[in-house]
JSON list of C-alpha atoms in Angstrom, two decimals:
[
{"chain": "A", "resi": 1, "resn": "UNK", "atom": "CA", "xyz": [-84.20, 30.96, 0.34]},
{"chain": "A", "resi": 2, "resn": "UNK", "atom": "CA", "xyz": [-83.12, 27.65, -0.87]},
{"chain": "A", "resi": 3, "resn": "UNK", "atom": "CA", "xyz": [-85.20, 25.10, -2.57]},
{"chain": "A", "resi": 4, "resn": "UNK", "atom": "CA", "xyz": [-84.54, 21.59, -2.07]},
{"chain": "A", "resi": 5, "resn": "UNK", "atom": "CA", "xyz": [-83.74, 19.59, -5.64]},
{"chain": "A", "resi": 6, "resn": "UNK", "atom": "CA", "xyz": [-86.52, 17.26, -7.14]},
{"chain": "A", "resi": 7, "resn": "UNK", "atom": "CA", "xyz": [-86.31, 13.68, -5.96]},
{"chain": "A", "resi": 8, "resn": "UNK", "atom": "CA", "xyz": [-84.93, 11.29, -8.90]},
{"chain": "A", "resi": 9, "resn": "UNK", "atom": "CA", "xyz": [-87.29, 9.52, -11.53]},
{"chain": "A", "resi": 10, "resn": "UNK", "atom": "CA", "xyz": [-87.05, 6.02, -11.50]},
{"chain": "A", "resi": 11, "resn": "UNK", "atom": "CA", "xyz": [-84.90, 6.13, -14.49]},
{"chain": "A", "resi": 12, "resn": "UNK", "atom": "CA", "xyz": [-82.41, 8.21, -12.78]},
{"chain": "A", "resi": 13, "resn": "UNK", "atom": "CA", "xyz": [-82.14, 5.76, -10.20]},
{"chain": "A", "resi": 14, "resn": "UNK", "atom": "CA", "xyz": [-81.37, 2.83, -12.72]},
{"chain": "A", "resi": 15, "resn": "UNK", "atom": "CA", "xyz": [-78.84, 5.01, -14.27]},
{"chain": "A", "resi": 16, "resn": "UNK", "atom": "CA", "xyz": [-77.28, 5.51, -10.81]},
{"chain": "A", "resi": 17, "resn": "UNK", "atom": "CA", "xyz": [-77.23, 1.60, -10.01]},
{"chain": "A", "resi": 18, "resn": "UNK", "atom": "CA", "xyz": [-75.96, 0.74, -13.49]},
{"chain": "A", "resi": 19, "resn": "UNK", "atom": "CA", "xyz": [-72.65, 2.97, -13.31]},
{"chain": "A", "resi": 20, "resn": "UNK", "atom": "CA", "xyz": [-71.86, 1.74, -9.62]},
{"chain": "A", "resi": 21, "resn": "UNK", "atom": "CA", "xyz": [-71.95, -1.40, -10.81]},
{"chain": "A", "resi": 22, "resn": "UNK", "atom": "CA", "xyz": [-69.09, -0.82, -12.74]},
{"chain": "A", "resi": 23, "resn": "UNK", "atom": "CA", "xyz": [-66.89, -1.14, -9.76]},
{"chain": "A", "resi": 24, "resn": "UNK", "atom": "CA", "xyz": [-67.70, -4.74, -9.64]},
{"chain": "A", "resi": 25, "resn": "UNK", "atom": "CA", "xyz": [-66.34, -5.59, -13.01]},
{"chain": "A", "resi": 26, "resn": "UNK", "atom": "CA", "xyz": [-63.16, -7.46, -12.72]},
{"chain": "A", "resi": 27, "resn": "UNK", "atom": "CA", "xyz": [-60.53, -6.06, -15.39]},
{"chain": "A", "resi": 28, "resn": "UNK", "atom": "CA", "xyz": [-59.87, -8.56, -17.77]},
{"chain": "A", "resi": 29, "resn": "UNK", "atom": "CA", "xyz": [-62.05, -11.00, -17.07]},
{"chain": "A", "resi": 30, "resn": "UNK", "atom": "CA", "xyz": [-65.79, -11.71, -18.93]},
{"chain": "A", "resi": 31, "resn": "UNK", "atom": "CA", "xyz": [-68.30, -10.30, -16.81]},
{"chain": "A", "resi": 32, "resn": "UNK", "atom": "CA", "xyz": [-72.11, -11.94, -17.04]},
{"chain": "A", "resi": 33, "resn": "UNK", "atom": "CA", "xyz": [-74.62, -9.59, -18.08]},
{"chain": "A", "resi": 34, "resn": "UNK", "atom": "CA", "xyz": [-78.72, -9.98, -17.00]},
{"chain": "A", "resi": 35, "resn": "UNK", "atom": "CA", "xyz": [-81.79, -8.11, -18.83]},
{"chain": "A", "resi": 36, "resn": "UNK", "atom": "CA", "xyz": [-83.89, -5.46, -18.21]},
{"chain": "A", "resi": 37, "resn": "UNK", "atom": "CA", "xyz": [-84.74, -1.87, -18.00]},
{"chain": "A", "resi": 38, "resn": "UNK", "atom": "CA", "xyz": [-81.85, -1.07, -15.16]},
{"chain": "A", "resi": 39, "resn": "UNK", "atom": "CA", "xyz": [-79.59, -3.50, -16.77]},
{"chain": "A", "resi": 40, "resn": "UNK", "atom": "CA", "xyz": [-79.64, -1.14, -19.85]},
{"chain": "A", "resi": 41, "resn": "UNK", "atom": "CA", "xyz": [-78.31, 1.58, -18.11]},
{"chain": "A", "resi": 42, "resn": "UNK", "atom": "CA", "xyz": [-75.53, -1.05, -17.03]},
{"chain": "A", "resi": 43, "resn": "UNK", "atom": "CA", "xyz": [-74.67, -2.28, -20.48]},
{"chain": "A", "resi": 44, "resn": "UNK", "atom": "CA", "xyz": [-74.49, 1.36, -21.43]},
{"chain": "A", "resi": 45, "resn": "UNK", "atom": "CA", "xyz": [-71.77, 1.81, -18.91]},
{"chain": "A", "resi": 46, "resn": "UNK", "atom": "CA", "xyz": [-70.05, -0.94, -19.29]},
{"chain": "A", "resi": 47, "resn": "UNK", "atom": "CA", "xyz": [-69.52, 0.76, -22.61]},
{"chain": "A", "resi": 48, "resn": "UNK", "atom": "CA", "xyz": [-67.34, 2.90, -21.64]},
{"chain": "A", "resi": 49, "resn": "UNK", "atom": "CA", "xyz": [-64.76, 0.76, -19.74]},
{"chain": "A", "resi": 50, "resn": "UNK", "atom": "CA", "xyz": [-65.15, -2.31, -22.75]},
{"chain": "A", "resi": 51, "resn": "UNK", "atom": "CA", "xyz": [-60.86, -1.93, -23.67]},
{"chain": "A", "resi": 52, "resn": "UNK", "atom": "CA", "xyz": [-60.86, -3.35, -20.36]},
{"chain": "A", "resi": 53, "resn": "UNK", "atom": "CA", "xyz": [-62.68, -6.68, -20.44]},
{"chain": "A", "resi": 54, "resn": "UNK", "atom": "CA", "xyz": [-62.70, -9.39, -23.19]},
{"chain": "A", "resi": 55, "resn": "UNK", "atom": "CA", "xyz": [-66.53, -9.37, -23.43]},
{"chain": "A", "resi": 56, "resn": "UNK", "atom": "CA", "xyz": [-69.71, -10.55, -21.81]},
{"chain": "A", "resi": 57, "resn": "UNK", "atom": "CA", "xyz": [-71.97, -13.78, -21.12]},
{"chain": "A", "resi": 58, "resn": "UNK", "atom": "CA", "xyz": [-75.66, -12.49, -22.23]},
{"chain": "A", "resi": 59, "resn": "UNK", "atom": "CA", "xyz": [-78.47, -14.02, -20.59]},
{"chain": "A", "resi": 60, "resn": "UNK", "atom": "CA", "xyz": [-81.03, -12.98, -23.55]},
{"chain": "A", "resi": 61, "resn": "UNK", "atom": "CA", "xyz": [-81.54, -11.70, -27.18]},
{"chain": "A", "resi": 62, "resn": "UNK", "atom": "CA", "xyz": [-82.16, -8.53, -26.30]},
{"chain": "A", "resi": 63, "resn": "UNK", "atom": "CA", "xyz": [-79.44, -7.72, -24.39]},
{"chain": "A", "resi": 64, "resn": "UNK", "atom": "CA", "xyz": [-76.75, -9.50, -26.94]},
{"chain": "A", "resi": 65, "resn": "UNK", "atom": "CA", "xyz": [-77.72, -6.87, -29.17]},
{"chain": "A", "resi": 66, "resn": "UNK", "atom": "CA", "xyz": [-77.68, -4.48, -26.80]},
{"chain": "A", "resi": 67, "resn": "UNK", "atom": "CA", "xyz": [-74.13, -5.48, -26.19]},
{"chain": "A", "resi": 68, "resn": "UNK", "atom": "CA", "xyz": [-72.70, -6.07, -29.66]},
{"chain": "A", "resi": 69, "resn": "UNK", "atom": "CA", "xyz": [-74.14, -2.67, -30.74]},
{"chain": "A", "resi": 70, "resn": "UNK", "atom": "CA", "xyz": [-72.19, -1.25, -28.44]},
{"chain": "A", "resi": 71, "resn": "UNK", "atom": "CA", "xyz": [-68.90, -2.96, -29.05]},
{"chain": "A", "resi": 72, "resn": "UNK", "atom": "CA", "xyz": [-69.11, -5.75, -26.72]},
{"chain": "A", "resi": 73, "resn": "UNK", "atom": "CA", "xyz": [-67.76, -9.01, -27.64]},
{"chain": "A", "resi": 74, "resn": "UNK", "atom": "CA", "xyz": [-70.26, -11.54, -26.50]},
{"chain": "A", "resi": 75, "resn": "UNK", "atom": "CA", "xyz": [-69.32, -15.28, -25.35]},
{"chain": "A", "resi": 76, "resn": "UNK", "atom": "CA", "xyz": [-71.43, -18.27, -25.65]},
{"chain": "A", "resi": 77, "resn": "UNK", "atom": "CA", "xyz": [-72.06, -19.83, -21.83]},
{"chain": "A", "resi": 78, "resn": "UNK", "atom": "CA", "xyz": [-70.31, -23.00, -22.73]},
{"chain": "A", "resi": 79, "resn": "UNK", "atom": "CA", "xyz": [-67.61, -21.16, -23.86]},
{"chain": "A", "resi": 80, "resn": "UNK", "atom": "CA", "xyz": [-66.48, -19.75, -20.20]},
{"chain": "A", "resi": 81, "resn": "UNK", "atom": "CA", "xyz": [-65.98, -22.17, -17.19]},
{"chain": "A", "resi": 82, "resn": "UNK", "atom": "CA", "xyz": [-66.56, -19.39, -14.90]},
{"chain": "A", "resi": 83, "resn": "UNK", "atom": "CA", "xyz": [-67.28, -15.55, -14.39]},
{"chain": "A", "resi": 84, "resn": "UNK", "atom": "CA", "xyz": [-66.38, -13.49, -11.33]},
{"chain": "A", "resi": 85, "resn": "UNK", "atom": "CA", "xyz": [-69.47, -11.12, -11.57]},
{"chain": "A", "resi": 86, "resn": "UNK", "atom": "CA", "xyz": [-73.03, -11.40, -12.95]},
{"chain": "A", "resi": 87, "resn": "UNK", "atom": "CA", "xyz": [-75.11, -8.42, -12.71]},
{"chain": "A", "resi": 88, "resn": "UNK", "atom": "CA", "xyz": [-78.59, -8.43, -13.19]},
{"chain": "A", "resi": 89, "resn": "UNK", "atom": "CA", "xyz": [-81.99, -6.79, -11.99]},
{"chain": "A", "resi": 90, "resn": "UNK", "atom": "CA", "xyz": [-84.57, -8.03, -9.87]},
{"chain": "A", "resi": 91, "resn": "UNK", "atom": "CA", "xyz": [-88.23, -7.49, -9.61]},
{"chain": "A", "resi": 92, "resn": "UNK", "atom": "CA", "xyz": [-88.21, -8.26, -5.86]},
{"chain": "A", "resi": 93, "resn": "UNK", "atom": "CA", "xyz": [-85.52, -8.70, -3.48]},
{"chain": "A", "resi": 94, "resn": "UNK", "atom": "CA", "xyz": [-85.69, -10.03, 0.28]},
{"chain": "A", "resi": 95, "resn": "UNK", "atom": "CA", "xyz": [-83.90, -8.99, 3.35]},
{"chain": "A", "resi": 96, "resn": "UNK", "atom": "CA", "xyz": [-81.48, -12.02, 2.69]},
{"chain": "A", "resi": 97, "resn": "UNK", "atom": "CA", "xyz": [-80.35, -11.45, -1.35]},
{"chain": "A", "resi": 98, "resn": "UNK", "atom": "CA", "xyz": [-83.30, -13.76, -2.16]},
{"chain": "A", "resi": 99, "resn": "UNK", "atom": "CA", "xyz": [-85.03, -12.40, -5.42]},
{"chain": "A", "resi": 100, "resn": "UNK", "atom": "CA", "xyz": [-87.88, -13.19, -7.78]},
{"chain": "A", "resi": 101, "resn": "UNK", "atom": "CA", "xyz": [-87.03, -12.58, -11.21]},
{"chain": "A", "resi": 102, "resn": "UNK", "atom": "CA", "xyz": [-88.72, -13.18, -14.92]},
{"chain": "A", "resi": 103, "resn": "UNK", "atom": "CA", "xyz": [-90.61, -10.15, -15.12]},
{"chain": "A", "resi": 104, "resn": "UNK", "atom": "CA", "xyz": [-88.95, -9.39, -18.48]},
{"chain": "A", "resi": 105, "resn": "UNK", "atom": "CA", "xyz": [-90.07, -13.37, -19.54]},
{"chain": "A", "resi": 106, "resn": "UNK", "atom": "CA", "xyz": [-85.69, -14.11, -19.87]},
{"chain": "A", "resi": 107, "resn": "UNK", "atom": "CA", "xyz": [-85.05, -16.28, -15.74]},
{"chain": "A", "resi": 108, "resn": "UNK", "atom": "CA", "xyz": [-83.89, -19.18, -17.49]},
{"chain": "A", "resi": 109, "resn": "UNK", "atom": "CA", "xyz": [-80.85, -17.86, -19.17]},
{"chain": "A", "resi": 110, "resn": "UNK", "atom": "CA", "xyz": [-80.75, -15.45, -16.36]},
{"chain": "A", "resi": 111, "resn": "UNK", "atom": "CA", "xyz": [-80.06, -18.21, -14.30]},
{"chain": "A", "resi": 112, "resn": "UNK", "atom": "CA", "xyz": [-77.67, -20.21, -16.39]},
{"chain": "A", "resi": 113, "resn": "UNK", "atom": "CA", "xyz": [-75.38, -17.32, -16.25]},
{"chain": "A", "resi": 114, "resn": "UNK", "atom": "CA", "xyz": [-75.84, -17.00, -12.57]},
{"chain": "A", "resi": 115, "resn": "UNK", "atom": "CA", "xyz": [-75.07, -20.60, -12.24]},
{"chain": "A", "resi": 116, "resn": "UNK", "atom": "CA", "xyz": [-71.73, -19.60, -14.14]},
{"chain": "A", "resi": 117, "resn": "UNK", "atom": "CA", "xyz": [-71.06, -16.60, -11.64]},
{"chain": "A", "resi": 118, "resn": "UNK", "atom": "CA", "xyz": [-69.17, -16.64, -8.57]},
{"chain": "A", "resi": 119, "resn": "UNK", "atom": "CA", "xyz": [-70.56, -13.38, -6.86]},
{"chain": "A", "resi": 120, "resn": "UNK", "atom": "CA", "xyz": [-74.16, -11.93, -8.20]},
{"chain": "A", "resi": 121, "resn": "UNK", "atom": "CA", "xyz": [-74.08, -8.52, -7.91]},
{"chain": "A", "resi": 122, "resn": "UNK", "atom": "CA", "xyz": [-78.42, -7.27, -7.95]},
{"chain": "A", "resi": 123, "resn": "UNK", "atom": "CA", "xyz": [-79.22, -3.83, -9.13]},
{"chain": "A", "resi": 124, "resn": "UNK", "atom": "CA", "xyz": [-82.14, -1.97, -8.73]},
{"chain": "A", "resi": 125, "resn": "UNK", "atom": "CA", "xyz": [-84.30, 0.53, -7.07]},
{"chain": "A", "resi": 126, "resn": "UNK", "atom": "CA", "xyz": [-85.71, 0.43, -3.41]},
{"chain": "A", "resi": 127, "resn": "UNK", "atom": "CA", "xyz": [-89.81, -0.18, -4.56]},
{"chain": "A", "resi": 128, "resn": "UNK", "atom": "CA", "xyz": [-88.23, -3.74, -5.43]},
{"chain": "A", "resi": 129, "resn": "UNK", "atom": "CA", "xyz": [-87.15, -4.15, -1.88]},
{"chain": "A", "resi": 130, "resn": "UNK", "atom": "CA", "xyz": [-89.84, -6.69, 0.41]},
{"chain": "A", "resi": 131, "resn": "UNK", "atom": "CA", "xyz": [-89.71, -8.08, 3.53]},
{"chain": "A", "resi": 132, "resn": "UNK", "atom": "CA", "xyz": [-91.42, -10.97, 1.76]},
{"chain": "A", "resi": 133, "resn": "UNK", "atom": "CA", "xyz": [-91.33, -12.42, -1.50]},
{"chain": "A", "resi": 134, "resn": "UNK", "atom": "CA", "xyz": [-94.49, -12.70, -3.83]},
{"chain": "A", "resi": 135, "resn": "UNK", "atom": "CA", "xyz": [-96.01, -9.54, -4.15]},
{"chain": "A", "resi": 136, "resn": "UNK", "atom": "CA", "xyz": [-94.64, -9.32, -7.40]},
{"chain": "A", "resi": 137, "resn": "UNK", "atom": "CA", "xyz": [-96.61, -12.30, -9.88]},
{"chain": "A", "resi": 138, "resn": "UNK", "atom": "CA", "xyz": [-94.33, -15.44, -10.23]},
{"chain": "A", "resi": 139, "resn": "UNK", "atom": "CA", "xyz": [-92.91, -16.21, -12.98]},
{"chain": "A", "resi": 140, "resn": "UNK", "atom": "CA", "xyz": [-92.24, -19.40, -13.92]},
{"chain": "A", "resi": 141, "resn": "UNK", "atom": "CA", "xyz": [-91.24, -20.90, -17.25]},
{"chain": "A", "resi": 142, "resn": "UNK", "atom": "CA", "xyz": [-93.00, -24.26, -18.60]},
{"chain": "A", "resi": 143, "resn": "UNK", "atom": "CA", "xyz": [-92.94, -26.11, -21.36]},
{"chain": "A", "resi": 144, "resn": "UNK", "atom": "CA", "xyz": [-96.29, -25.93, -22.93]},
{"chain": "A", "resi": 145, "resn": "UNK", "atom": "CA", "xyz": [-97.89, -29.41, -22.27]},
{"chain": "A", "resi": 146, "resn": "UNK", "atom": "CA", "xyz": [-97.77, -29.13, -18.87]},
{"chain": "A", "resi": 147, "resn": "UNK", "atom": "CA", "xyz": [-98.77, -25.26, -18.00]},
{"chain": "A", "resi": 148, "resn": "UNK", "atom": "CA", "xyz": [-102.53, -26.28, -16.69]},
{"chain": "A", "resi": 149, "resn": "UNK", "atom": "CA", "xyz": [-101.51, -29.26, -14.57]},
{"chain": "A", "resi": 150, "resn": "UNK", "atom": "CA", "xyz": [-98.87, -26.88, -12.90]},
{"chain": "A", "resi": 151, "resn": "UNK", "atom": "CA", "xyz": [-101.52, -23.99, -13.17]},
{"chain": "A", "resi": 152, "resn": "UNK", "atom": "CA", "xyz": [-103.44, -26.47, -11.07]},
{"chain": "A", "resi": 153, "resn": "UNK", "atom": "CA", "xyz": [-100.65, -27.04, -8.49]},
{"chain": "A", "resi": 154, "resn": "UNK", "atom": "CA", "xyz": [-100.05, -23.64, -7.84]},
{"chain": "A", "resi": 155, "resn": "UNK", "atom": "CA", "xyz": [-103.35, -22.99, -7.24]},
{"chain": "A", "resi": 156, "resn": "UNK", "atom": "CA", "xyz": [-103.97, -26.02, -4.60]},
{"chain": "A", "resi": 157, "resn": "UNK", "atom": "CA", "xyz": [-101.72, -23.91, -2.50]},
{"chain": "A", "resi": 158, "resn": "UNK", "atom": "CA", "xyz": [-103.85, -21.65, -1.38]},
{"chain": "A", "resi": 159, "resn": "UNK", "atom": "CA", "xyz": [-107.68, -20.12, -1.89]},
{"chain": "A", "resi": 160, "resn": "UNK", "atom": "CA", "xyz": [-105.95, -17.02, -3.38]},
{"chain": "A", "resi": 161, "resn": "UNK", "atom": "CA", "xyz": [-103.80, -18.38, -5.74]},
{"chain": "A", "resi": 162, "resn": "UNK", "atom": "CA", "xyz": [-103.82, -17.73, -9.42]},
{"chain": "A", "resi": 163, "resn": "UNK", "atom": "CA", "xyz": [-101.70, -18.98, -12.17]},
{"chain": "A", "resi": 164, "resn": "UNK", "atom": "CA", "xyz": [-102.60, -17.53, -15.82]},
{"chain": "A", "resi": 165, "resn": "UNK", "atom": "CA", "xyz": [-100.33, -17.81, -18.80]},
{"chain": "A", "resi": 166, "resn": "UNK", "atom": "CA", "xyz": [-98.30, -14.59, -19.77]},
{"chain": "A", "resi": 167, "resn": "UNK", "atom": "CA", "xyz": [-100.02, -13.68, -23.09]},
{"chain": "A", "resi": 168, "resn": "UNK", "atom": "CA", "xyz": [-98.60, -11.32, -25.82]},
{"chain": "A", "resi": 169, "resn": "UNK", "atom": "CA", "xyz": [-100.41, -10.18, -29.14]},
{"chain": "A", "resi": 170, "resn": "UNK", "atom": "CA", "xyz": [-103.50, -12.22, -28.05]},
{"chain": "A", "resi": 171, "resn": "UNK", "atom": "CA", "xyz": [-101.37, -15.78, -28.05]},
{"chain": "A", "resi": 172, "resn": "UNK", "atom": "CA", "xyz": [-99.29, -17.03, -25.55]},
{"chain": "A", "resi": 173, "resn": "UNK", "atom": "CA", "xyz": [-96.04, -15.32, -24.51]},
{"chain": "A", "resi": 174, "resn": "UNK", "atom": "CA", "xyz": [-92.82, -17.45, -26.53]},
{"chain": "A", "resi": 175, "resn": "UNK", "atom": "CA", "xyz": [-89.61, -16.98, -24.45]},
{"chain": "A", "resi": 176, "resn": "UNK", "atom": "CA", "xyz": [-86.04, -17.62, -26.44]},
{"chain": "A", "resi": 177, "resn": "UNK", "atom": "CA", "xyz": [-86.24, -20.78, -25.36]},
{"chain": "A", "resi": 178, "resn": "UNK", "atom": "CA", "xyz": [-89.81, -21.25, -27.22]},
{"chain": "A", "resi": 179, "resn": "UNK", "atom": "CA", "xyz": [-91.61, -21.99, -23.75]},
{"chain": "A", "resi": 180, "resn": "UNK", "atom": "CA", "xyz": [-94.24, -20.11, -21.90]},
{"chain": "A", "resi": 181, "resn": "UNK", "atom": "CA", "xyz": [-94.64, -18.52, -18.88]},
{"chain": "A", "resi": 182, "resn": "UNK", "atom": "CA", "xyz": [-97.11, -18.91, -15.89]},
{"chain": "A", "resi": 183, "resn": "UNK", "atom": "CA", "xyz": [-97.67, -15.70, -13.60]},
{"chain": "A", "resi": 184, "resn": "UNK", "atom": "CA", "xyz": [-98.34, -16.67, -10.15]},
{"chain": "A", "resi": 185, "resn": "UNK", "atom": "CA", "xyz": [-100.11, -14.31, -8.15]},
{"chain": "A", "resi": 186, "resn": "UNK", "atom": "CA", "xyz": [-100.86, -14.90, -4.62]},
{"chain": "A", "resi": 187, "resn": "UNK", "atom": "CA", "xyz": [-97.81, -16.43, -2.84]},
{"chain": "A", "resi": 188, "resn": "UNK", "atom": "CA", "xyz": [-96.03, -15.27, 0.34]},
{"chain": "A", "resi": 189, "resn": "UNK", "atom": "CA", "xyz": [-92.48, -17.00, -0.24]},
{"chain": "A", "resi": 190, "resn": "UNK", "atom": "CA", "xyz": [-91.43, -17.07, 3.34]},
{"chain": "A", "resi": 191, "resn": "UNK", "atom": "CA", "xyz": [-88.80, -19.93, 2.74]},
{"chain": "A", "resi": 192, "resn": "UNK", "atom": "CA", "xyz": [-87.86, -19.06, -0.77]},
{"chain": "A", "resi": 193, "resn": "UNK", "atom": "CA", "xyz": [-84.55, -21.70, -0.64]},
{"chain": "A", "resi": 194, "resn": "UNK", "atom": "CA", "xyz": [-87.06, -24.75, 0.07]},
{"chain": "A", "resi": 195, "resn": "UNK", "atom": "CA", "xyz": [-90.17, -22.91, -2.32]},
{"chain": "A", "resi": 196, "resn": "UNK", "atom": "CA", "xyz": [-87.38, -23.30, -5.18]},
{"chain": "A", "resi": 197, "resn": "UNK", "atom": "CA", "xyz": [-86.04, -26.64, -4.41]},
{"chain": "A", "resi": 198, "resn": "UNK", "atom": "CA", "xyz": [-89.89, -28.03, -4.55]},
{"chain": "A", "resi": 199, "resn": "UNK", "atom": "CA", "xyz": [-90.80, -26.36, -7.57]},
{"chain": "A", "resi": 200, "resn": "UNK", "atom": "CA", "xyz": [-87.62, -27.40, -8.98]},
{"chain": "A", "resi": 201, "resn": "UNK", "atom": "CA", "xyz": [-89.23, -30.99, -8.75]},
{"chain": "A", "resi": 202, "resn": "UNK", "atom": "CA", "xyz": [-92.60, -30.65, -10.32]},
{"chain": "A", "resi": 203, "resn": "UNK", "atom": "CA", "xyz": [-92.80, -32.21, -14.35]},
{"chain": "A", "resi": 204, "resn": "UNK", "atom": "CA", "xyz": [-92.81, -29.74, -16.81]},
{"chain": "A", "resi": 205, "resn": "UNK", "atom": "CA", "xyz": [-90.98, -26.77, -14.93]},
{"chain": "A", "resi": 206, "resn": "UNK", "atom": "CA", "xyz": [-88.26, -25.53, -16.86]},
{"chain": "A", "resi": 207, "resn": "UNK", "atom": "CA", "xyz": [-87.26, -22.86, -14.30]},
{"chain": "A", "resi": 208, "resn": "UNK", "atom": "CA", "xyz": [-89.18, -21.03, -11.55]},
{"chain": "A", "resi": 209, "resn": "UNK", "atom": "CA", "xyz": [-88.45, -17.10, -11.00]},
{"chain": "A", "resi": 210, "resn": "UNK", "atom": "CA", "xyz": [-87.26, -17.38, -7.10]},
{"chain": "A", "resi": 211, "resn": "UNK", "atom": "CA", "xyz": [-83.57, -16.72, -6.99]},
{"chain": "A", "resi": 212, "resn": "UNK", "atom": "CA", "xyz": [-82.57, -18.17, -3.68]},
{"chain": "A", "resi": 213, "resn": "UNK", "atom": "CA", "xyz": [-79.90, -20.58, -5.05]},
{"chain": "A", "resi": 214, "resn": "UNK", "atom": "CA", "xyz": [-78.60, -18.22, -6.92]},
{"chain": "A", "resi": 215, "resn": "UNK", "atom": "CA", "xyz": [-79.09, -15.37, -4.66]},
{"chain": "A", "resi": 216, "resn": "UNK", "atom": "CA", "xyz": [-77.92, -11.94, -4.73]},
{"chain": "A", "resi": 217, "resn": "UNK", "atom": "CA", "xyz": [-74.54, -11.67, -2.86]},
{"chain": "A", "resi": 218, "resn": "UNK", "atom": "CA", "xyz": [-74.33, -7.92, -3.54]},
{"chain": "A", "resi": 219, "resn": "UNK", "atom": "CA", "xyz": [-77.68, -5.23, -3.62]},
{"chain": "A", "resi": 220, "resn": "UNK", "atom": "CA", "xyz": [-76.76, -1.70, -4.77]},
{"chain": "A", "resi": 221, "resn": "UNK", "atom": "CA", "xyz": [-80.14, -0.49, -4.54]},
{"chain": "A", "resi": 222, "resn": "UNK", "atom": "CA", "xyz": [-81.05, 3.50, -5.94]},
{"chain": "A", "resi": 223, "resn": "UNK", "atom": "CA", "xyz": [-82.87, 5.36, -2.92]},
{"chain": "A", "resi": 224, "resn": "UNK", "atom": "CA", "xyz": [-83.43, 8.94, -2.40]},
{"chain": "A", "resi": 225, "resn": "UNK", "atom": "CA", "xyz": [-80.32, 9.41, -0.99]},
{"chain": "A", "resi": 226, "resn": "UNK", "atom": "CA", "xyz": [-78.46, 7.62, -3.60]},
{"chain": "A", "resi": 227, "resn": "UNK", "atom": "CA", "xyz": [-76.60, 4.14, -4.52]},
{"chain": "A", "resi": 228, "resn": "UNK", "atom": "CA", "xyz": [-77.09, 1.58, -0.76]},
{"chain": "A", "resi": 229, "resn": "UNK", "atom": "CA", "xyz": [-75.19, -0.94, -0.61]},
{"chain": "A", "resi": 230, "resn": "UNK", "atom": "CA", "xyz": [-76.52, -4.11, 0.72]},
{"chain": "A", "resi": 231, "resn": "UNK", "atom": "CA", "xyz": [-74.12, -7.23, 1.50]},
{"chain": "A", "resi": 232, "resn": "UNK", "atom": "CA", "xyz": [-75.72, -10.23, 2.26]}
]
């Protein structure tokens, strides 16, 4: 009698996602790192192949130290002109490499570094894959002064549209860059390219979480039956 093997935790998955990712590291060249839960598992890898690479681009606090107490050197983003790879999470992901991203409050930096990155290579697991974006709440990063006139925007968009300010400890949620962050809940992003572009615009917005600009151009997404590969 055979017994078939217990599906994989979550956290398996990640740790699956975060080695193959490896294979997109270029050798000898500074590869950007993202933040997050799966990214971990990826930083932890990338451990073990660091003689190969001069260091990393971080795109938050948390994962610098991360890196460095591992051994990593890490770069300052004006210090590099370009990466090959960035490799970060995502808290949704589209059928076209779109993403929303900010769930751990770091999108700005996230996308600085994904700015920097000629290929962004998206790891996660499959309950982040959507055939639309907004399921997941919003995030979008504002400076301070203007959170309830954007609140208010957002919410003019439709009759079940929220926007509430990301609290932490009872008082507003500070990201590194000492801004806040509004959760959106609500939205069906079905043109996330032109959704970014507007939001872009308004006064105020530092950076909204839809990745469509800087899209995923790589998705090696944990399933049941292990690491998929998505190309977009």
């Amino acid at each position: 009698m055979t017994t078939s093997a217990a599906p994989l935790s979550q956290d398996e998955l990640k740790t699956l996602v975060g080695q193959a990712a490896l294979k997109y590291v270029v050798a000898g060249e500074i590869v950007g790192v993202g933040t997050g839960s799966t990214v971990n598992k990826f930083i932890d890898a990338l451990a073990t192949i660091k003689d190969q690479i001069p260091g990393a681009v971080s795109s938050s606090v948390a994962s610098t130290e991360r890196l460095k107490a591992l051994g990593i050197k890490v770069f300052d983003a004006n210090e590099v002109t370009s990466l090959a790879v960035y490799i970060d999470g995502a808290d949704e992901i589209d059928g076209k490499g779109h993403m929303v991203k900010g769930g751990g409050a770091a999108l700005t930096r996230e996308k600085i570094v994904a700015a920097l990155a000629q290929r962004f290579v998206c790891i996660a697991d499959e309950s982040k894959r959507v055939p639309v974006l907004g399921n997941f709440p919003l995030p979008v990063e504002v400076i301070p002064m203007a959170a309830a006139q954007i609140a208010r925007r957002f919410e003019a968009m439709g009759a079940d549209v929220t926007a509430q300010i990301r609290m932490k400890d009872g008082a507003p949620l500070v990201t590194d860059n000492g801004q806040h962050i509004l959760d959106v809940r609500g939205l069906k992003i079905a043109e996330p390219l032109a959704f970014e572009s507007e939001v872009n615009q308004w006064p105020g917005v530092v950076t909204v979480g839809v990745f469509a600009h800087q899209k995923a151009a790589v998705c090696l997404l944990g399933t049941a039956q292990g690491v998929q590969t998505l190309e977009y």
